Amino acid sequence: MAETKLVAVDVQNLLEEATKLKSGGYRLVQMCSTRVKDGNELTYSFGKGYDLLHLRFTVGDSTQVESISHIFPPAYFYENEIHDLFGVPIEFMTVDFKGNLYRTAEKTPFKGGDSQ
Amino acid sequence: MSLFSFAKTEFRNLFSKPVTRLYPQEPRIYPERTRGHIENDMNACILCGLCSRKCPTGAIRVDRKEKSWAISRFSCIQCGCCVESCPKKCLSMKQAYTQPGAEKKTDVFTKPEAESKNAS
Amino acid sequence: MSTRSVVPFGPHHPVLPEPLHLDLVLEDEKVVEAIPSIGFVHRGLEKLVEKKDFNEFVYVAERICGICSFMHGMSYCEAVEHIMGVEIPPRAKYLRTIWCEMSRIHSHLLWLGLLADAFGFESLFMQSWRMREKILDMFETSTGGRVIFSVNKIGGQRKDMDNSMIRSFLDIFAGMEKDLKELTGTFLNDGAVRSRLDGVGVLTEQQARDFGAVGPFLRASGVQYDMRTTGYAAYGDIDLEPITSNIGDSYARTVVRVKEIFQSIDIIRQAAAKIPEGDFAVPVKGFPKGEYMMRVEQPRGEACYYVKANGTKFLDRFRVRTPTFANIPPMLETLKGSQLADVPILILTIDPCISCTER
């Protein structure tokens, strides 16, 4: 049976943690953002076999998050999505669509939800 | 690897009946459970408005003052939620689909006058 | 060094009914790089969860995609049931399994048809879709819908299949199996078909792992990974072995999907033999609070559903990671070094579903 673990990390240690997971044989399962008050809660999920490990950290609206796409190549797709829909500033992505991955009429549509 | 692996199927298709139907002449027979459109038996309806509150798309409008029950045919997603929640079981799912149309139309049904007098 | 040119592919392309745009950087006829661009059909369904009652959201969840609609609805329900601690009756679990596998057969047949269409084998395409029609008819008989089934609800199923109906389906499957063998024989053995698939777009096992491929695309590269073995719905009671191939080319992906069709029929037989009598739904009261990540195996691969609930009737977050989203980066990897003429087939071999990717 699959096991799930949730690990809270700090945004500064993100790259370090991701590198550890990479050398531990993990693969990227998904990255997701949840809107919380004045910020976003990011969940990066990694899998090894059927087990799942989430890295969880919360960032403020203007906190720069460093991309893990140099460590996990497919991450750029998720990061662009989070950047486009939630407006989380993510730096150093291997492929940066600069807000044009999703062609939405309104920029960062998922961001303004809680203020309304 | 073979060259004529499809020939058998091809030959059979030459001499067998088509799988399609000659549609308008030969009408479709729907299975019993097909979710086509919603119908309301106005004689039994008590206009409680539960269906309009349960409807996920807000397609049903109930007006107690006018004694009318209206459904926007093109908003309805045929989920059957209203049929399940109807306390009087006057709503039913019918098999035939809504006919396509040039305009989005709303069907309004009013409660028959005589019936409501008897009831009151 | 020869000159490079950029050829746009899509968003409207004859082989792909859905809008995916690629900028292909070519050196003569060879693709050196491909840059994807999506976002033509983004509907913001995830955001809608904040405005819809969590019970009503099942209808939105199953409209994420028209092919795996059942699984989207089911996985959403399972995720919410996990949060609320609802144990659904065993009969509902088996019903879910049967409908899931029927969806898989229908999705794979659809894909086989599209593949045949992509390499210009029109009559093979029609044969595949004729077979698929039978599955759609079975869906209509059992659920009332051909594409959107609306049979899931939190706490079980809304409709039951009685035993005579299941038996009649088994008879149809028995008849179909013979036709399927003939049809898939053409896919697997025909010289013309194989010349378009053999050795095209090889994805090695290491690449598949690194780029996070899922589903048949991953299994065709020799990785044994199938979420069904984790035993959601009634899969825990069912005997199944993930189907893999070691070759990793387009032909291997076809073989894996063809074998999965037969595997699905086998699973339906097992489930039909074991299905217990009893209720098919339990009443659910209260509101969910907590979070859960549900992972299921869709026809296209592993899909993740993240649900975060705050104890009211509106959920905080519903996030879907669809298999195509995960499969696009490895697909771009297989495109590198391929011929321009093979690009449509390579895109098709991941079984792309752009509507679910963008939601």
XYZ file of C-alpha atoms in Angstrom:
595
model
C 0.000 0.000 0.000
C 1.082 3.536 -0.690
C 2.276 5.710 2.153
C 1.974 9.472 2.305
C 4.256 11.757 4.285
C 4.006 15.484 4.700
C 7.187 17.412 5.411
C 7.135 21.106 6.190
C 10.142 22.908 4.749
C 11.381 26.438 4.606
C 11.467 28.227 1.281
C 15.233 28.801 1.630
C 15.913 25.090 2.032
C 13.746 24.079 -0.893
C 16.567 23.454 -3.360
C 18.550 21.529 -0.795
C 15.582 19.299 0.041
C 14.793 18.764 -3.628
C 18.381 17.757 -4.377
C 18.254 15.254 -1.528
C 15.063 13.756 -2.906
C 16.517 13.597 -6.397
C 19.544 11.660 -5.211
C 17.200 9.507 -3.134
C 15.553 8.323 -6.359
C 12.324 10.284 -6.117
C 10.354 11.539 -9.102
C 8.181 14.608 -9.315
C 4.490 13.766 -9.040
C 2.858 17.146 -8.903
C 3.196 20.710 -7.669
C 0.241 22.668 -6.491
C -0.590 25.945 -4.891
C -3.430 26.770 -2.528
C -4.467 30.315 -1.832
C -4.224 31.212 1.846
C -4.525 34.621 3.458
C -1.922 37.001 1.971
C 0.012 34.248 0.338
C 0.135 30.809 -1.107
C 0.662 27.401 0.332
C 2.775 25.380 -2.056
C 2.782 21.600 -2.029
C 5.396 19.766 -4.036
C 4.727 16.044 -4.211
C 7.384 13.500 -4.946
C 6.971 9.805 -5.443
C 9.142 6.779 -4.991
C 7.434 3.618 -6.042
C 3.877 4.116 -4.831
C 4.877 6.175 -1.804
C 4.265 9.865 -1.743
C 6.160 12.655 -0.016
C 4.858 16.207 0.091
C 7.063 19.213 0.711
C 4.902 21.974 2.097
C 5.779 25.632 2.563
C 3.928 28.898 2.664
C 5.109 32.016 0.892
C 3.952 35.590 1.032
C 2.668 37.332 -2.064
C 6.006 38.810 -3.048
C 8.390 36.103 -1.825
C 10.606 34.870 -4.617
C 10.612 31.104 -4.934
C 13.510 29.423 -6.625
C 12.700 26.997 -9.378
C 13.503 23.317 -8.968
C 13.357 22.728 -12.714
C 17.156 22.301 -12.828
C 16.809 19.330 -10.523
C 13.506 17.902 -11.754
C 13.181 18.739 -15.492
C 9.360 18.522 -15.797
C 8.935 21.014 -12.924
C 8.996 23.987 -15.290
C 5.516 23.124 -16.525
C 4.002 23.135 -13.046
C 5.956 26.223 -12.038
C 4.711 28.157 -15.017
C 1.187 27.091 -14.137
C 1.545 28.278 -10.534
C 3.105 31.491 -11.768
C 0.330 32.130 -14.290
C -2.663 31.236 -12.167
C -1.564 32.284 -8.677
C 1.026 34.924 -9.452
C 3.738 33.300 -7.337
C 7.032 34.773 -8.546
C 9.265 31.841 -9.435
C 12.837 32.506 -10.533
C 15.246 30.683 -12.820
C 12.857 28.326 -14.567
C 14.470 26.370 -17.397
C 11.667 27.402 -19.717
C 9.934 30.601 -18.686
C 6.710 31.374 -20.491
C 6.589 34.760 -18.753
C 2.921 34.475 -17.894
C 1.834 33.149 -21.289
C 1.324 29.465 -20.600
C -2.351 30.037 -19.889
C -4.060 32.500 -22.174
C -6.420 33.915 -19.605
C -8.183 37.233 -20.155
C -7.369 38.208 -16.602
C -3.844 37.815 -15.240
C -3.399 35.495 -12.251
C -7.116 34.598 -12.005
C -6.759 32.306 -8.981
C -5.103 34.957 -6.868
C -7.924 37.394 -6.225
C -10.358 34.815 -4.881
C -10.175 35.364 -1.145
C -10.174 39.163 -1.178
C -13.587 39.341 -2.834
C 4.285 -8.959 -39.829
C 1.713 -9.515 -42.517
C 0.472 -7.636 -45.529
C -3.209 -8.473 -45.763
C -4.190 -8.613 -42.111
C -7.159 -6.346 -42.661
C -8.498 -8.148 -45.747
C -10.745 -10.496 -43.767
C -12.497 -7.627 -41.998
C -12.755 -5.712 -45.234
C -14.383 -8.638 -47.056
C -16.857 -9.261 -44.302
C -17.848 -5.618 -44.312
C -18.576 -5.816 -48.046
C -21.263 -8.407 -47.513
C -22.672 -7.508 -44.115
C -25.349 -5.069 -43.084
C -24.241 -1.541 -42.190
C -23.818 -0.876 -38.460
C -25.380 2.554 -38.772
C -29.091 3.296 -38.874
C -30.972 5.253 -41.514
C -31.640 7.813 -38.851
C -34.788 9.894 -39.352
C -36.667 7.013 -41.007
C -35.556 4.518 -38.409
C -35.924 6.215 -35.030
C -33.548 5.495 -32.220
C -34.749 3.199 -29.480
C -33.479 4.551 -26.185
C -32.602 2.352 -23.252
C -34.849 2.741 -20.246
C -32.338 4.778 -18.218
C -31.451 7.365 -20.879
C -31.407 10.823 -19.407
C -33.145 12.860 -22.076
C -35.219 15.647 -20.586
C -37.167 16.477 -17.457
C -40.918 16.490 -17.359
C -43.158 17.717 -14.595
C -46.614 16.462 -13.793
C -48.154 19.802 -12.845
C -51.214 18.199 -11.267
C -49.108 16.563 -8.607
C -46.565 19.358 -8.180
C -46.886 21.317 -4.933
C -44.419 24.032 -6.039
C -42.228 23.430 -3.025
C -39.160 24.688 -4.891
C -36.836 21.974 -3.637
C -35.872 21.095 -7.206
C -34.837 24.637 -8.000
C -32.662 24.769 -4.887
C -31.052 21.406 -5.655
C -30.409 22.095 -9.344
C -26.627 22.458 -9.854
C -27.032 24.792 -12.821
C -30.015 26.775 -11.558
C -32.088 25.786 -14.567
C -35.381 25.423 -12.696
C -37.369 28.404 -11.501
C -40.443 28.036 -9.327
C -42.835 30.935 -8.867
C -45.440 30.338 -6.203
C -47.349 33.543 -6.857
C -47.781 32.782 -10.541
C -48.168 29.076 -9.747
C -45.629 28.286 -12.414
C -42.706 25.947 -12.801
C -40.145 26.838 -15.467
C -37.134 24.988 -16.789
C -34.465 26.399 -19.021
C -33.970 23.488 -21.380
C -30.514 24.534 -22.496
C -29.141 25.035 -18.997
C -30.338 21.657 -17.791
C -27.542 19.098 -17.645
C -29.832 16.096 -17.208
C -28.162 15.022 -13.975
C -31.428 13.873 -12.455
C -30.777 15.598 -9.145
C -34.240 17.198 -9.101
C -35.949 13.890 -9.855
C -34.228 12.280 -6.874
C -35.010 15.087 -4.477
C -38.652 15.695 -5.503
C -40.845 14.927 -2.482
C -44.005 14.338 -4.548
C -42.221 12.339 -7.261
C -43.939 14.449 -9.904
C -40.711 15.087 -11.784
C -39.576 12.411 -14.160
C -36.743 11.830 -16.578
C -37.916 11.133 -20.109
C -35.849 9.379 -22.741
C -36.022 11.678 -25.760
C -33.406 14.413 -25.899
C -34.243 18.103 -26.061
C -34.609 19.163 -29.677
C -31.898 21.501 -30.925
C -33.054 25.057 -31.443
C -31.933 28.419 -32.727
C -32.672 30.132 -29.422
C -32.231 29.214 -25.801
C -35.756 28.635 -24.649
C -37.438 28.240 -21.294
C -40.464 26.027 -20.913
C -43.015 27.374 -18.443
C -45.714 25.184 -16.961
C -48.526 26.575 -14.838
C -50.579 24.692 -12.362
C -54.037 23.945 -13.768
C -56.615 26.366 -12.284
C -59.313 23.792 -11.536
C -56.946 21.565 -9.678
C -55.700 24.304 -7.395
C -59.259 25.375 -6.557
C -60.091 21.842 -5.542
C -57.052 21.708 -3.413
C -57.660 24.973 -1.630
C 25.518 23.391 -39.694
C 22.344 23.606 -41.699
C 19.927 26.455 -41.222
C 17.228 26.134 -38.648
C 13.609 26.953 -39.199
C 10.617 27.094 -36.916
C 7.437 25.335 -37.980
C 4.311 25.937 -35.944
C 2.224 22.851 -35.167
C -1.357 23.449 -34.138
C -3.401 24.692 -32.318
C -5.591 23.368 -35.116
C -4.147 20.341 -36.774
C -5.975 17.636 -38.741
C -4.786 14.768 -36.544
C -5.457 16.415 -33.237
C -8.977 17.538 -32.429
C -7.755 19.473 -29.422
C -5.779 22.704 -29.271
C -2.137 22.028 -28.519
C 0.408 24.336 -30.055
C 4.045 23.421 -30.566
C 6.838 25.457 -32.051
C 9.040 22.928 -33.765
C 12.620 23.970 -34.381
C 13.760 22.052 -37.434
C 17.084 21.283 -38.996
C 16.069 20.185 -42.494
C 13.368 17.631 -41.683
C 14.625 16.786 -38.241
C 13.141 18.240 -35.079
C 15.798 19.635 -32.741
C 13.556 21.251 -30.213
C 9.880 21.645 -29.463
C 8.371 24.374 -27.329
C 4.842 23.686 -26.127
C 2.137 26.175 -25.557
C -1.249 25.409 -24.087
C -3.959 27.517 -22.550
C -6.473 27.747 -25.379
C -9.236 25.961 -23.503
C -8.610 26.912 -19.898
C -12.005 26.993 -18.155
C -11.009 27.575 -14.546
C -12.986 24.612 -13.224
C -10.708 24.352 -10.188
C -11.705 27.839 -9.138
C -15.380 26.953 -9.404
C -15.053 24.741 -6.335
C -15.129 27.853 -4.156
C -18.592 28.729 -5.435
C -20.264 25.319 -5.659
C -21.569 23.142 -2.889
C -19.197 20.191 -2.513
C -21.997 17.757 -3.324
C -22.854 19.585 -6.513
C -19.228 19.828 -7.546
C -19.333 16.153 -8.591
C -21.143 17.299 -11.721
C -18.407 19.825 -12.448
C -15.626 17.334 -11.716
C -16.956 14.827 -14.186
C -17.116 17.490 -16.866
C -13.363 18.084 -16.734
C -12.952 15.594 -19.536
C -15.322 13.780 -21.844
C -13.389 10.529 -22.007
C -12.459 9.816 -18.423
C -15.502 11.618 -17.031
C -16.402 8.693 -14.808
C -12.976 8.570 -13.199
C -12.863 12.313 -12.584
C -16.177 12.164 -10.760
C -15.250 9.011 -8.891
C -11.856 10.263 -7.743
C -13.330 13.514 -6.496
C -15.901 11.533 -4.513
C -13.267 9.141 -3.132
C -11.096 12.060 -2.050
C -13.980 13.737 -0.211
C -15.053 10.389 1.283
C -11.522 9.890 2.612
C -11.617 13.299 4.290
C -15.033 12.691 5.802
C -14.184 9.141 6.811
C -17.110 7.668 4.903
C -16.881 3.979 4.153
C -18.904 3.238 1.062
C -20.692 -0.101 0.676
C -18.724 -2.864 -1.085
C -21.240 -3.057 -3.904
C -20.593 0.591 -4.746
C -16.863 -0.120 -4.861
C -17.385 -2.930 -7.336
C -19.742 -0.832 -9.437
C -17.056 1.854 -9.579
C -14.479 -0.703 -10.649
C -16.675 -2.042 -13.436
C -17.493 1.409 -14.768
C -13.834 2.442 -14.505
C -12.718 -0.487 -16.600
C -15.463 0.101 -19.152
C -14.182 3.671 -19.421
C -10.687 2.366 -19.951
C -11.747 0.081 -22.801
C -13.683 2.924 -24.388
C -10.768 5.332 -24.035
C -8.227 2.897 -25.466
C -10.477 2.041 -28.402
C -10.934 5.737 -29.072
C -7.177 6.169 -28.990
C -6.594 3.217 -31.334
C -9.026 4.798 -33.768
C -7.307 8.170 -33.589
C -3.935 6.504 -34.093
C -5.193 4.711 -37.188
C -6.563 8.005 -38.443
C -3.205 9.712 -37.809
C -1.346 7.370 -40.093
C -4.095 7.446 -42.667
C -5.774 4.059 -42.143
C -9.358 5.320 -42.320
C -11.179 2.001 -42.302
C -9.247 0.765 -39.298
C -10.296 3.960 -37.513
C -13.935 3.231 -38.288
C -13.624 -0.377 -37.117
C -12.194 0.769 -33.769
C -14.924 3.278 -33.240
C -17.603 0.806 -34.223
C -16.397 -1.351 -31.367
C -16.341 1.649 -29.036
C -19.972 2.311 -29.883
C -20.955 -0.926 -28.150
C -19.324 0.274 -24.943
C -21.133 3.595 -25.215
C -24.413 1.726 -25.623
C -23.635 -0.271 -22.505
C -22.957 2.962 -20.672
C -26.255 4.367 -21.797
C -28.083 1.248 -20.682
C -26.464 1.256 -17.266
C -26.061 4.939 -16.429
C -28.331 6.795 -18.814
C -25.574 8.810 -20.438
C -23.099 8.077 -23.183
C -20.352 10.485 -22.149
C -21.374 12.112 -18.878
C -22.692 9.451 -16.559
C -23.740 11.312 -13.399
C -23.761 8.123 -11.345
C -21.241 9.149 -8.721
C -22.111 10.825 -5.517
C -20.342 11.280 -2.250
C -21.157 8.153 -0.324
C -21.643 5.725 -3.183
C -23.363 5.459 -6.512
C -26.653 6.934 -7.667
C -27.603 3.988 -9.832
C -27.179 0.282 -9.461
C -26.576 -2.344 -12.086
C -28.650 -5.416 -11.372
C -27.109 -8.811 -11.884
C -28.973 -9.552 -15.091
C -27.590 -6.351 -16.573
C -24.040 -7.272 -15.582
C -24.529 -10.719 -17.092
C -25.802 -9.256 -20.348
C -22.718 -7.003 -20.450
C -20.462 -10.008 -19.970
C -22.132 -11.646 -22.951
C -21.497 -8.551 -25.051
C -17.857 -8.519 -23.940
C -17.488 -12.181 -24.857
C -18.727 -11.393 -28.357
C -16.534 -8.314 -28.554
C -13.396 -10.148 -27.605
C -13.368 -12.057 -30.893
C -13.813 -8.895 -32.950
C -11.208 -7.143 -30.833
C -8.635 -9.873 -31.486
C -9.148 -9.407 -35.207
C -8.968 -5.621 -34.965
C -5.921 -5.480 -32.743
C -4.256 -8.123 -34.900
C -4.161 -5.528 -37.638
C -2.645 -2.939 -35.304
C 0.019 -5.283 -34.040
C 0.943 -7.246 -37.143
C 0.136 -5.256 -40.254
C 3.250 -4.276 -42.197
C 1.991 -0.831 -43.147
C 1.054 -0.030 -39.544
C 4.305 -1.302 -38.115
C 6.382 0.706 -40.567
C 4.894 3.854 -39.030
C 5.318 2.773 -35.408
C 8.443 0.636 -35.077
C 11.346 2.492 -33.553
C 9.578 5.861 -33.689
C 10.004 8.107 -30.664
C 11.939 5.887 -28.312
C 11.766 6.905 -24.656
C 14.284 5.091 -22.509
C 13.469 3.932 -19.011
C 15.782 6.548 -17.482
C 14.192 9.350 -19.521
C 10.718 8.166 -18.609
C 11.591 8.320 -14.913
C 13.413 11.641 -15.126
C 10.727 13.438 -17.054
C 7.906 12.018 -14.995
C 5.969 10.079 -17.613
C 2.831 8.286 -16.439
C 0.438 5.613 -17.620
C 0.905 3.474 -20.711
C 3.568 5.913 -21.895
C 5.662 5.034 -18.827
C 4.824 1.344 -18.835
C 5.856 1.043 -22.491
C 9.340 2.100 -21.361
C 9.578 -0.809 -18.981
C 8.534 0.719 -15.663
C 6.040 -1.333 -13.683
C 3.828 1.368 -12.295
C 0.076 1.199 -12.154
C -1.920 3.036 -9.516
C -4.610 0.355 -9.624
C -2.319 -1.940 -7.647
C -2.674 0.412 -4.662
C -6.234 -0.855 -4.385
C -8.632 2.056 -4.524
C -12.296 1.225 -5.294
C -12.412 -2.584 -5.374
C -9.055 -3.078 -7.074
C -7.640 -4.472 -3.847
C -9.660 -7.664 -4.321
C -8.790 -8.018 -7.958
C -5.896 -9.852 -9.415
C -3.990 -7.657 -11.821
C -0.468 -7.279 -13.060
C 0.695 -4.029 -14.694
C 1.368 -4.495 -18.380
C 4.777 -3.333 -19.495
C 7.009 -3.459 -22.520
C 10.739 -2.862 -22.687
C 11.022 -1.329 -26.128
C 9.770 2.183 -25.404
C 8.779 3.136 -28.959
C 5.374 3.987 -30.414
C 4.735 0.347 -31.222
C 5.325 -0.619 -27.595
C 2.771 1.984 -26.474
C 0.244 0.477 -28.881
C 0.967 -3.017 -27.567
C 0.555 -1.901 -23.948
C -2.797 -0.256 -24.650
C -4.067 -3.192 -26.703
C -3.161 -5.604 -23.907
C -4.815 -3.309 -21.392
C -8.105 -3.581 -23.256
C -8.061 -7.350 -22.750
C -6.885 -6.908 -19.170
C -9.839 -4.590 -18.514
C -12.292 -7.155 -19.869
C -10.692 -9.677 -17.534
C -11.032 -7.281 -14.567
C -14.709 -6.741 -15.372
C -15.198 -10.526 -15.367
C -13.461 -10.853 -12.015
C -15.482 -7.990 -10.550
C -18.745 -9.403 -11.914
C -17.968 -12.750 -10.286
C -17.207 -11.174 -6.914
C -19.720 -8.331 -6.702
C -21.608 -8.593 -3.400
C -25.279 -7.890 -2.890
C -26.390 -4.967 -0.818
C -26.708 -1.228 -0.761
C -24.915 0.927 -3.252
C -24.882 4.188 -1.305
C -24.748 5.439 2.252
C -26.185 8.752 3.402
C -23.557 11.374 4.138
C -24.038 14.101 6.695
C -21.887 17.028 7.680
C -19.131 18.892 5.917
C -15.600 17.788 5.130
C -12.612 19.239 6.951
C -9.052 18.320 6.111
C -7.049 17.520 3.051
C -6.323 14.490 0.952
C -4.450 13.605 -2.190
C -6.179 10.896 -4.177
C -4.299 9.161 -6.929
C -5.976 6.945 -9.500
C -4.976 5.252 -12.715
C -6.861 6.778 -15.585
C -6.703 5.311 -19.076
C -4.003 7.873 -19.827
C -2.064 7.405 -16.622
C -1.827 8.450 -13.027
C -4.024 11.388 -12.058
C -3.786 13.271 -8.756
C -6.715 14.930 -7.051
C -5.937 17.215 -4.185
C -8.875 18.300 -2.062
C -8.608 20.750 0.807
C -11.745 21.361 2.830
C -12.381 23.836 5.589
C -15.498 22.472 7.257
C -18.025 24.511 5.292
C -20.006 23.446 2.238
C -17.476 25.092 -0.037
C -14.068 23.527 -0.492
C -10.881 25.558 -0.241
C -9.074 23.941 -3.088
C -9.577 21.226 -5.622
C -6.627 20.514 -7.802
C -6.346 17.991 -10.598
C -3.038 16.930 -12.061
C -4.083 15.107 -15.184
C -1.914 12.491 -16.892
C -1.448 14.565 -20.036
C 0.007 17.403 -17.986
C 2.696 15.044 -16.719
C 3.205 13.473 -20.122
C 3.922 16.641 -22.087
C 7.559 17.114 -20.908
C 8.589 13.511 -21.755
C 6.687 13.765 -25.042
C 8.799 16.792 -25.982
C 11.841 14.680 -25.188
C 10.787 11.992 -27.671
C 10.185 14.656 -30.309
C 13.840 15.701 -30.265
C 15.573 13.990 -33.150
C 12.394 12.728 -34.794
C 11.251 13.435 -38.343
C 8.665 16.144 -38.949
C 6.327 13.585 -40.520
C 6.344 11.523 -37.319
C 5.426 14.420 -35.041
C 1.622 13.895 -35.206
C 1.992 10.199 -34.343
C 4.358 10.949 -31.491
C 1.974 13.481 -30.006
C -0.831 10.971 -30.316
C 1.055 8.164 -28.627
C 0.796 9.928 -25.258
C -2.980 10.017 -25.790
C -3.210 13.764 -25.238
C -6.275 15.276 -23.656
C -5.768 19.010 -23.635
C -9.127 19.899 -22.110
C -8.321 17.972 -18.975
C -4.789 19.317 -18.916
C -5.998 22.890 -18.703
C -9.262 22.267 -16.850
